[in-house]
CSV table of C-alpha atoms in Angstrom, one decimal:
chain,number,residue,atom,x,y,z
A,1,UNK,CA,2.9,-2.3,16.6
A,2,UNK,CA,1.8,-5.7,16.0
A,3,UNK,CA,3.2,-7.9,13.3
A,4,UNK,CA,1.8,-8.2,10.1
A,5,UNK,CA,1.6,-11.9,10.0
A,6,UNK,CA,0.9,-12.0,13.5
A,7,UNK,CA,-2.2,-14.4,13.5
A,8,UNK,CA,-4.7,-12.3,16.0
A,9,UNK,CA,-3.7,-9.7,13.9
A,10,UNK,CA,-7.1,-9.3,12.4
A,11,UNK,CA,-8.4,-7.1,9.6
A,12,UNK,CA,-10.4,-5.1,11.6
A,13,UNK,CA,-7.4,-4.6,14.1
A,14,UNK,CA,-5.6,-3.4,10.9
A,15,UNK,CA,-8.3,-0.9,9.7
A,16,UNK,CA,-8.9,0.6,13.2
A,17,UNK,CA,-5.1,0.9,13.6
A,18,UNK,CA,-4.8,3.0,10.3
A,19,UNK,CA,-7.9,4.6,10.9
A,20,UNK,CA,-6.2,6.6,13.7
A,21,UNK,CA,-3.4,8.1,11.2
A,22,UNK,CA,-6.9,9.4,9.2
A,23,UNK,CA,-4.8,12.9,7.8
A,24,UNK,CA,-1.4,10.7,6.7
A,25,UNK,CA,-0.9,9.2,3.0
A,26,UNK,CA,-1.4,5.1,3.7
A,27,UNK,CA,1.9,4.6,2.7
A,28,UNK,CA,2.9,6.2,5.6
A,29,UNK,CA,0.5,4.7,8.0
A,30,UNK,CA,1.9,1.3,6.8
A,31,UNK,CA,5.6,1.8,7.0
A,32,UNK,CA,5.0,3.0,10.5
A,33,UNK,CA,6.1,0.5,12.8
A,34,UNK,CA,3.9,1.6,15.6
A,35,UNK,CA,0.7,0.9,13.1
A,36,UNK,CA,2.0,-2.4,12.5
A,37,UNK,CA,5.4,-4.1,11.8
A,38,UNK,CA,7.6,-5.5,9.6
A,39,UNK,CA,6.1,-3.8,6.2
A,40,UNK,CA,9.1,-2.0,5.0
A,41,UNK,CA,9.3,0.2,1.5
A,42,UNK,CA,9.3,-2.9,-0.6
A,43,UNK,CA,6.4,-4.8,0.5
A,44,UNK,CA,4.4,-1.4,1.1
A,45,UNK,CA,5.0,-0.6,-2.9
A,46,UNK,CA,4.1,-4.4,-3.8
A,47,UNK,CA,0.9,-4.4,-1.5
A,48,UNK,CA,-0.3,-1.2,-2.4
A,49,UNK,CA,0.2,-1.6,-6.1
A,50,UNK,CA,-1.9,-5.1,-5.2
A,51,UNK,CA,-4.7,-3.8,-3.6
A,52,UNK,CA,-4.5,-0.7,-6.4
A,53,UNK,CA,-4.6,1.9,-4.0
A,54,UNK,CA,-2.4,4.9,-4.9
A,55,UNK,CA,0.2,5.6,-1.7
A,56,UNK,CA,-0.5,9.4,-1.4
A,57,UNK,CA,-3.6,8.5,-0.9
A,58,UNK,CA,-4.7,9.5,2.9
A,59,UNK,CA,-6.2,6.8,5.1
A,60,UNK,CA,-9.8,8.4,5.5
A,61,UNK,CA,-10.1,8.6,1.7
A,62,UNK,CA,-9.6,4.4,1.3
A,63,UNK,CA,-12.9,3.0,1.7
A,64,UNK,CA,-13.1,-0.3,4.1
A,65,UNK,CA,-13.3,-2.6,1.3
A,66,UNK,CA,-10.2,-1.5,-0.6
A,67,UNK,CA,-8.6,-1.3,3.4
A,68,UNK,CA,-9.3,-5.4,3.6
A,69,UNK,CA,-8.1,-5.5,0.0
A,70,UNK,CA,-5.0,-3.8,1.0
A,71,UNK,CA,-5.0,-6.1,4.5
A,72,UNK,CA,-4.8,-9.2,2.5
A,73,UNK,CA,-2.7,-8.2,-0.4
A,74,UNK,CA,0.4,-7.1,2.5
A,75,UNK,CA,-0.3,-10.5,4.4
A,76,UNK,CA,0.2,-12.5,0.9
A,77,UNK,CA,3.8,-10.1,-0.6
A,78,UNK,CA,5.3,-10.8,3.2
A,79,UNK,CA,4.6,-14.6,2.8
A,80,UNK,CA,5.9,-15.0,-0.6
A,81,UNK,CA,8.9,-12.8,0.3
A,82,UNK,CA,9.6,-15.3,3.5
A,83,UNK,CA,9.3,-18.4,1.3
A,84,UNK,CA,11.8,-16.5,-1.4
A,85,UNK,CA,14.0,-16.0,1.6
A,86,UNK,CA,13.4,-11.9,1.7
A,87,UNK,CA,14.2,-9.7,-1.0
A,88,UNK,CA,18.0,-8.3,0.2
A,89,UNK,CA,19.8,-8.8,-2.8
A,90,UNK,CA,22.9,-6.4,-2.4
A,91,UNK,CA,24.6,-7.6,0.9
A,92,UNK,CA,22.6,-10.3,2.8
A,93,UNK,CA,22.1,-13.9,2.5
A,94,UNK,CA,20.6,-16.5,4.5
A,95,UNK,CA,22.3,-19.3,6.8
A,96,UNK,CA,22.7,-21.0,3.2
A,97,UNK,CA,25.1,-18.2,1.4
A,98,UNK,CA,21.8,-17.6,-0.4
A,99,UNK,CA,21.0,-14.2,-1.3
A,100,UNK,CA,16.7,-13.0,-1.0
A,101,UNK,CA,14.8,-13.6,-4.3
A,102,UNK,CA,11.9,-12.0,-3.8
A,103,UNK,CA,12.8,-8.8,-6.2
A,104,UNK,CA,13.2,-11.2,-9.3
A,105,UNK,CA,9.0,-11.5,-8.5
A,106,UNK,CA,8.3,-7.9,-7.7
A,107,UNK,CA,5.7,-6.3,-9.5
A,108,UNK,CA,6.3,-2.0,-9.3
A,109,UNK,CA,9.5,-1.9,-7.0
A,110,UNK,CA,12.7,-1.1,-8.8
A,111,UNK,CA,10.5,-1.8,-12.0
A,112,UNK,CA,10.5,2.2,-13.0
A,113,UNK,CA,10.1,2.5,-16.9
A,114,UNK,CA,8.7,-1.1,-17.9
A,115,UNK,CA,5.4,-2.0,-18.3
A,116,UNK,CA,3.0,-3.2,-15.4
A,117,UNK,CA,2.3,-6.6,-15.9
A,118,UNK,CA,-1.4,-6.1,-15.3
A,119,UNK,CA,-2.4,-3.3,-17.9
A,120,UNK,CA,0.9,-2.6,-20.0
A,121,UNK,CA,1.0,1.3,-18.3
A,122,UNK,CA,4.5,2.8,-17.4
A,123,UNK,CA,5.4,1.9,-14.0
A,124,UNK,CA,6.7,5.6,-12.5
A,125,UNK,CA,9.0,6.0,-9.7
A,126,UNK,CA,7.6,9.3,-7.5
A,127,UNK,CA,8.4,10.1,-3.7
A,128,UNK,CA,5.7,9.6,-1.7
A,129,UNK,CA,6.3,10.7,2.5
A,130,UNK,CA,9.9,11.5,1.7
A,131,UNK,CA,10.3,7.6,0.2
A,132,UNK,CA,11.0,6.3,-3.5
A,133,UNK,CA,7.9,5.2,-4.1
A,134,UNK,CA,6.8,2.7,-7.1
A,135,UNK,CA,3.4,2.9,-8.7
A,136,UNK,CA,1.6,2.2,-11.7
A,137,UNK,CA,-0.6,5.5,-12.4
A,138,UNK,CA,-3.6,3.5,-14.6
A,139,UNK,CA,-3.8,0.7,-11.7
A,140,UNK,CA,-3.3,3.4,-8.8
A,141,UNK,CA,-5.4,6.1,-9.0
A,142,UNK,CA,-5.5,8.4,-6.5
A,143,UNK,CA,-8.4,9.0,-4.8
A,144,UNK,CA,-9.9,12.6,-4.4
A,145,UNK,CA,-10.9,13.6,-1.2
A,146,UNK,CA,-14.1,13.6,-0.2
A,147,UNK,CA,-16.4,16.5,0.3
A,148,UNK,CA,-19.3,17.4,1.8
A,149,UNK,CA,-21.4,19.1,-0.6
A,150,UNK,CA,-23.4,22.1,1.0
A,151,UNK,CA,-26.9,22.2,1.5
A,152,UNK,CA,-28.6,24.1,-1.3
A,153,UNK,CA,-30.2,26.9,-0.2
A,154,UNK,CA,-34.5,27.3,-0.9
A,155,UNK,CA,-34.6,31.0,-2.1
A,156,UNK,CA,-38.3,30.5,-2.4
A,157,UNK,CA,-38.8,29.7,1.7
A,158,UNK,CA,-36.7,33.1,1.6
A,159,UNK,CA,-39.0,35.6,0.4
């Protein structure tokens, strides 16, 4: 898939690419590389948690607004993350001998059991498509799927 920072990589070009994964949890849309690249586990907790959309959540349930949200909030953790040279802090550093700081700015990832910065709730660590998955559960609701409520019948018209 196209990059995420790409710059003709559009918003709408976003939400028409995740739009086709309609039936998969958004965290998985995002992390798959043929939706778009370059969002790996990290920045998919960080830009989720951002946008406060919940990660099971599936794609058809996000409404377009909280989709740009999510769009923009991605586009801003990447950039931060390249100008903290990346957030590898085990085993890689740059040309420098530097190692990534982004994780020393992270808001939910590897932050299980402290408070979220934004409203004080317990951040929670739960698997989410098979991945460790960061979240805090008063910032990230999940949304319910929507349902079509059935016609109500006239019983009058029937007799």
């Amino acid at each position: 898939g196209p990059e995420v920072l790409a710059a003709d990589f559009s918003w709408q070009i976003f939400r028409d690419r995740l739009r086709r994964r309609a039936k998969t949890s958004i965290k998985a849309a995002i992390l798959d590389q043929s939706v778009m690249a370059g969002v790996g586990n990290i920045y998919a907790d960080e830009g989720l948690y951002m946008a406060r959309i919940h990660p099971a959540t599936l794609v058809q349930n996000v409404s377009a607004v909280k989709l740009k949200r999510l769009y923009f909030s991605l586009r801003e953790v990447m950039e931060l993350s390249i100008s903290l040279g990346g957030s590898s802090d085990r085993n890689y550093v740059d040309a420098e001998g530097k190692p990534g700081s982004y994780l020393k700015f992270a808001k939910v990832f590897r932050r299980e059991g402290q408070t979220c910065q934004r409203c004080g709730h317990i951040i929670l660590k739960l698997r989410v498509s098979g991945r460790g998955t960061h979240i805090c559960p008063r910032c990230q609701v999940r949304m319910k799927p929507k349902v079509k409520t059935p016609a109500k019948y006239n019983l009058a018209a029937i007799n």
